[in-house]
PDB file of C-alpha atoms in Angstrom:
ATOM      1  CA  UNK Z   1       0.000   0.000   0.000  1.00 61.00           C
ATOM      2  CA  UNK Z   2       1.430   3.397  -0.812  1.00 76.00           C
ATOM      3  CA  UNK Z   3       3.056   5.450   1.370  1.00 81.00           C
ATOM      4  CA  UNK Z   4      -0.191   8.595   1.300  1.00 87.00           C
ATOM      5  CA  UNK Z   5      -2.380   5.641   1.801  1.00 88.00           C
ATOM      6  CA  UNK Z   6      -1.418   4.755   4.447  1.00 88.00           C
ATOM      7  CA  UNK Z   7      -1.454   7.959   6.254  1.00 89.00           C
ATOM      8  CA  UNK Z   8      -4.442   9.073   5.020  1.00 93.00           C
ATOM      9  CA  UNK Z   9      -5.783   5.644   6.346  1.00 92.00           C
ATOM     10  CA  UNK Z  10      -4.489   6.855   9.672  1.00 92.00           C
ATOM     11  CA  UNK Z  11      -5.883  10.008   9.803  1.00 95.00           C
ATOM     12  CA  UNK Z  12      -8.828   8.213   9.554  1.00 95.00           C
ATOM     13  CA  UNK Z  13      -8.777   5.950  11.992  1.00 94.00           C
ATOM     14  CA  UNK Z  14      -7.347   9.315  14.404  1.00 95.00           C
ATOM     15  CA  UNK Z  15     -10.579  10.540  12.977  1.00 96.00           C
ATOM     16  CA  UNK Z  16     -13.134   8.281  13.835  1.00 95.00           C
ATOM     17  CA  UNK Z  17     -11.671   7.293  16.997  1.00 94.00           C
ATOM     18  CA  UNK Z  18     -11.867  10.923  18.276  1.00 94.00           C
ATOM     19  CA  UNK Z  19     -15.146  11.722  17.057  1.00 95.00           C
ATOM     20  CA  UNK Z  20     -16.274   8.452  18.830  1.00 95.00           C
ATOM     21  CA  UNK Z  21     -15.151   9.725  21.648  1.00 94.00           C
ATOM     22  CA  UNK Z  22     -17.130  12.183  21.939  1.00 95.00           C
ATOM     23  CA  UNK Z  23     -20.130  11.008  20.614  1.00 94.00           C
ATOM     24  CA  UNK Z  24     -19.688   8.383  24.130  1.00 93.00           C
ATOM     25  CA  UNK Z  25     -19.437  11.642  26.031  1.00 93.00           C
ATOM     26  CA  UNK Z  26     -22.296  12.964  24.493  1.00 93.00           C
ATOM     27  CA  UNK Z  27     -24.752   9.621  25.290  1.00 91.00           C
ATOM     28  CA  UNK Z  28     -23.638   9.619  28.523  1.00 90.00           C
ATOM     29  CA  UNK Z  29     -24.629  13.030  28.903  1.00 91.00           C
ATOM     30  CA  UNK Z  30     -28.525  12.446  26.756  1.00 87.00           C
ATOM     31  CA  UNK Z  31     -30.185   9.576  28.907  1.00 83.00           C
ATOM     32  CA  UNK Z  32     -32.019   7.123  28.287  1.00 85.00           C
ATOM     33  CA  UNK Z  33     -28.545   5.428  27.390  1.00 85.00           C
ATOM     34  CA  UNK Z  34     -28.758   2.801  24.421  1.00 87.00           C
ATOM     35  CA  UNK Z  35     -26.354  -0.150  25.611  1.00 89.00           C
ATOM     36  CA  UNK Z  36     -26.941  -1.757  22.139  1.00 90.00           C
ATOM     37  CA  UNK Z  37     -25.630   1.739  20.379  1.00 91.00           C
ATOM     38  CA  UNK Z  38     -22.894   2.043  23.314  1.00 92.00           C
ATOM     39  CA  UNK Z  39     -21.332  -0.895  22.732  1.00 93.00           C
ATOM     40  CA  UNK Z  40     -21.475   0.195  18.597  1.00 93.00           C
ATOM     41  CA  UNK Z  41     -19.814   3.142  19.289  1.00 95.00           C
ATOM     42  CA  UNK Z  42     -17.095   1.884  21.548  1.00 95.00           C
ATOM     43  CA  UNK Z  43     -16.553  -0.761  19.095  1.00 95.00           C
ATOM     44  CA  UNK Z  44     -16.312   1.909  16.367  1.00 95.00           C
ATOM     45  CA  UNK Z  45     -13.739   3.419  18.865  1.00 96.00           C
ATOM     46  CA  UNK Z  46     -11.522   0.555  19.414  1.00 95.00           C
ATOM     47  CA  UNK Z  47     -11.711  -0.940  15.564  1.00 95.00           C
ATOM     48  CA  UNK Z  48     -10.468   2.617  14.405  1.00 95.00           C
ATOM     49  CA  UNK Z  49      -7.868   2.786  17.484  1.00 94.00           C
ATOM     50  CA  UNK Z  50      -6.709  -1.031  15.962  1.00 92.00           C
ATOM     51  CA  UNK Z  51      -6.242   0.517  12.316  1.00 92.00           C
ATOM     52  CA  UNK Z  52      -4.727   3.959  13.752  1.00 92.00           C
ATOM     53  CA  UNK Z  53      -2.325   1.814  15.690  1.00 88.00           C
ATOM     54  CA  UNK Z  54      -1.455  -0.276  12.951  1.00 87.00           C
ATOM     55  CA  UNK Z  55      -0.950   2.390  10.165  1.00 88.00           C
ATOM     56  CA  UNK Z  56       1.625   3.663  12.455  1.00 85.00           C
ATOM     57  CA  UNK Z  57       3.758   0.474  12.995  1.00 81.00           C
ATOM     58  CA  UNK Z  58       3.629   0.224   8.894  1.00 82.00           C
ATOM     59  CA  UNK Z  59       4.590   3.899   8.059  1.00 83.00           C
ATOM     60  CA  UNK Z  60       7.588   3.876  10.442  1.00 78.00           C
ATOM     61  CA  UNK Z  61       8.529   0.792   9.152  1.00 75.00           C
ATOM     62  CA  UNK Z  62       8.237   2.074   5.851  1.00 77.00           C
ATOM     63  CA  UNK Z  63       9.590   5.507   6.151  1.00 77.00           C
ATOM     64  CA  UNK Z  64      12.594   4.197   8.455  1.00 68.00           C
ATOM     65  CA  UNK Z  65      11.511   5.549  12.173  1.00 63.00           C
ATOM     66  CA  UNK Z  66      11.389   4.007  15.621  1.00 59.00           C
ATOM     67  CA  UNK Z  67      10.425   0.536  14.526  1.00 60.00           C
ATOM     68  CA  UNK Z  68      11.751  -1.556  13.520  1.00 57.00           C
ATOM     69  CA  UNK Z  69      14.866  -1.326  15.969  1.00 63.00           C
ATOM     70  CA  UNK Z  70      18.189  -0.246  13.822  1.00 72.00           C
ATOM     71  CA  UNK Z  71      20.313  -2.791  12.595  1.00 78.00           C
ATOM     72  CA  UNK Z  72      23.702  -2.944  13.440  1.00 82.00           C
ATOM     73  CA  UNK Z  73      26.578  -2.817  10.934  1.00 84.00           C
ATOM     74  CA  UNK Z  74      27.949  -5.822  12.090  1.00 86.00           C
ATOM     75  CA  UNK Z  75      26.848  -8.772  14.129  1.00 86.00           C
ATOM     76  CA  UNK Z  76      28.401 -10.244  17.441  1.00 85.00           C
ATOM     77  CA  UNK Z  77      30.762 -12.577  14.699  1.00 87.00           C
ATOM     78  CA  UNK Z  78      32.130  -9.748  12.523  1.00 88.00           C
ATOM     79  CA  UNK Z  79      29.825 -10.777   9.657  1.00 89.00           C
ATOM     80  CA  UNK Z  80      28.772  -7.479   7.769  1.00 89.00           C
ATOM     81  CA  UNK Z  81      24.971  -6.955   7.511  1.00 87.00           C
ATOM     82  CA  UNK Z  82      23.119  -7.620   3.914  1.00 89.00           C
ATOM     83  CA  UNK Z  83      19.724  -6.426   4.149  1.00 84.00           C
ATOM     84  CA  UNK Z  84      16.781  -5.931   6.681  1.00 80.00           C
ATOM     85  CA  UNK Z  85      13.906  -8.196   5.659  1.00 80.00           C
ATOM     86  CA  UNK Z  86      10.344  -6.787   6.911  1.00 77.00           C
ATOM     87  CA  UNK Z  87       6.857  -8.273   7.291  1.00 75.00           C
ATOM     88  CA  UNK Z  88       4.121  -5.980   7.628  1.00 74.00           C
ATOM     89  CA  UNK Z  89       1.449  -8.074   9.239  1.00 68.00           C
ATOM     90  CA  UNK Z  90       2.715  -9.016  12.155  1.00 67.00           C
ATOM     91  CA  UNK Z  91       4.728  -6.224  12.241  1.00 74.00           C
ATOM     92  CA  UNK Z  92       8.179  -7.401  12.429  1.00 75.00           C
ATOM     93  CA  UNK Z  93      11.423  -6.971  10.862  1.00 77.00           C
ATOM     94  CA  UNK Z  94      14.782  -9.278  10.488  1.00 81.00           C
ATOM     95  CA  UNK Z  95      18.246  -7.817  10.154  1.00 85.00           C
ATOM     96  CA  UNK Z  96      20.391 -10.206   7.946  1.00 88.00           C
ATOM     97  CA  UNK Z  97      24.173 -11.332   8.231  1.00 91.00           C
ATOM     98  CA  UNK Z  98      26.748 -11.893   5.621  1.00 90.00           C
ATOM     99  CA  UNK Z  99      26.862 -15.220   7.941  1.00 90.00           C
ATOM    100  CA  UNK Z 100      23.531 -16.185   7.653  1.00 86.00           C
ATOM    101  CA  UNK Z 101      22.027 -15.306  11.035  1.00 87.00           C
ATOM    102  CA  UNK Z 102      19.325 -13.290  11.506  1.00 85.00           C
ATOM    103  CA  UNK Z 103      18.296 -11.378  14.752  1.00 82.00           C
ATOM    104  CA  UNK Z 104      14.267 -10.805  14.585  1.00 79.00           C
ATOM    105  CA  UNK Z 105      12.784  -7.278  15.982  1.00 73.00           C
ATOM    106  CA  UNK Z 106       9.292  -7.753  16.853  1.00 69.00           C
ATOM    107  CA  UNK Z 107       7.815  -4.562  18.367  1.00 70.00           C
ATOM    108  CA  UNK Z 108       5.530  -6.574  20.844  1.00 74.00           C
ATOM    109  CA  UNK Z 109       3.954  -3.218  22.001  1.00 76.00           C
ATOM    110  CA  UNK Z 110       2.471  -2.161  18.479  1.00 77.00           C
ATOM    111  CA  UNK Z 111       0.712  -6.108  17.472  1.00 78.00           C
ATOM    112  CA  UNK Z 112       0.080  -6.740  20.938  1.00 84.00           C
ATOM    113  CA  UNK Z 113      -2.047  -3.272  20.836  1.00 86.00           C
ATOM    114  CA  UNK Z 114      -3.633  -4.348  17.535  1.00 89.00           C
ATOM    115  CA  UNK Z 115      -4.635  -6.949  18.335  1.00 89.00           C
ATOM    116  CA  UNK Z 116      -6.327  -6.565  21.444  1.00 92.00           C
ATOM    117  CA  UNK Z 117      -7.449  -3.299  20.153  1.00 93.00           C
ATOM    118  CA  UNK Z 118      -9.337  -5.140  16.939  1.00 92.00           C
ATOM    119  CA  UNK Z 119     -10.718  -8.278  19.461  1.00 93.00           C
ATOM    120  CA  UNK Z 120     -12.335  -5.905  21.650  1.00 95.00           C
ATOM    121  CA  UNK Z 121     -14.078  -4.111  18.044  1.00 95.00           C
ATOM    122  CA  UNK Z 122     -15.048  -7.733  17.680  1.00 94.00           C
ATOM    123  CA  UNK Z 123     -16.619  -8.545  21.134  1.00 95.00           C
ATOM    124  CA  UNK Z 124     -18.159  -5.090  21.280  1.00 94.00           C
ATOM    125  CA  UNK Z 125     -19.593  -5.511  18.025  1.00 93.00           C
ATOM    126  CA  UNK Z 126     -21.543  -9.039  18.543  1.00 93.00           C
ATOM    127  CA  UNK Z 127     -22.627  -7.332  22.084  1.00 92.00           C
ATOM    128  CA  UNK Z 128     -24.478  -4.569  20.355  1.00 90.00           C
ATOM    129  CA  UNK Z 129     -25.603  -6.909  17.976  1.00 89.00           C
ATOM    130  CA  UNK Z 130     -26.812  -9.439  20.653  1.00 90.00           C
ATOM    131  CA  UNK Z 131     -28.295  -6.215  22.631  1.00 87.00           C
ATOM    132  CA  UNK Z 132     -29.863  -4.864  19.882  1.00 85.00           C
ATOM    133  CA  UNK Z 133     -32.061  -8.359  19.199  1.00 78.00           C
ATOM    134  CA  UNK Z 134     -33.061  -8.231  22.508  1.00 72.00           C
ATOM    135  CA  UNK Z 135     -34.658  -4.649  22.237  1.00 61.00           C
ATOM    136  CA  UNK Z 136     -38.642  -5.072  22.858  1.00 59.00           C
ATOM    137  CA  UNK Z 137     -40.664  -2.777  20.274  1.00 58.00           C
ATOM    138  CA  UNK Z 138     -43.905  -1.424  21.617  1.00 60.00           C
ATOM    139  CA  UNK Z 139     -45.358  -2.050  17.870  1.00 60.00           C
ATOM    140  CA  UNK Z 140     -44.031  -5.657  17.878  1.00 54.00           C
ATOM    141  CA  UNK Z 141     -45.859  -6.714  20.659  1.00 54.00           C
ATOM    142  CA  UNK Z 142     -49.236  -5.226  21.080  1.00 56.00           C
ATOM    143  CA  UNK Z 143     -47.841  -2.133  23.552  1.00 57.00           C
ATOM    144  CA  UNK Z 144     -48.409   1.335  23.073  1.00 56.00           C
ATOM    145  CA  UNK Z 145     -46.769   4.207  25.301  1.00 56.00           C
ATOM    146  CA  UNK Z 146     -49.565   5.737  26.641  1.00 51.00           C
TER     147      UNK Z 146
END
């Protein structure tokens, strides 16, 4: 994925997660308080929080930052280095050796925050769902509010 992409993709996911911030702050504010909409918007929150967080480990991979760690010119043996070999999902990056070894970087704090991050947009969203079908209309059955 291109480089503008990527950040606009991250904007985006800034975005959404702020505005779903305060749209939680506002329903907490309005009662009556929808749980079945609450849980929607918090998994709105933490879905765009997963992508936000993501974006980020990709673009500074991409565009040379903090991750992945810097390689060093030459390994514990004296071998020189050849190339840094990077996988972008999970995000993780390899430095290799003229040798052949490798030493793996995996930033633990950037998939470990993805992924729980994108789990709890998953739970969230089958609890709003589950909520939701458990909503009684006053059409549906027979009840008016008078």
């Amino acid at each position: 994925m291109p480089v503008p992409a990527l950040g606009m993709l991250l904007f985006a996911g800034l975005a959404a997660a702020g505005a779903s911030v305060v749209t939680v702050v506002l329903m907490l504010n309005t009662p009556p308080l929808a749980l079945s909409r609450l849980c929607a918007v918090l998994a709105l929150f933490s879905g765009s929080s997963a992508v936000a967080v993501y974006c980020y480990g990709v673009l500074s991979a991409l565009l040379g930052g903090p991750f992945p760690g810097p390689c060093e010119d030459r390994n514990l043996s004296g071998a020189a280095l050849e190339g840094v070999v990077q996988e972008y999902w999970p995000l993780r990056s390899a430095c290799v050796y003229a040798d052949g070894a490798t030493v793996e970087r995996v930033p633990l704090s950037v998939s470990v925050l993805v992924c729980l991050a994108g789990g709890l947009a998953a739970v969230l969203a089958c609890a709003g769902a589950v909520l939701r079908g458990r909503v009684v209309h006053p059409v549906a059955d027979g009840r008016t509010n008078s």
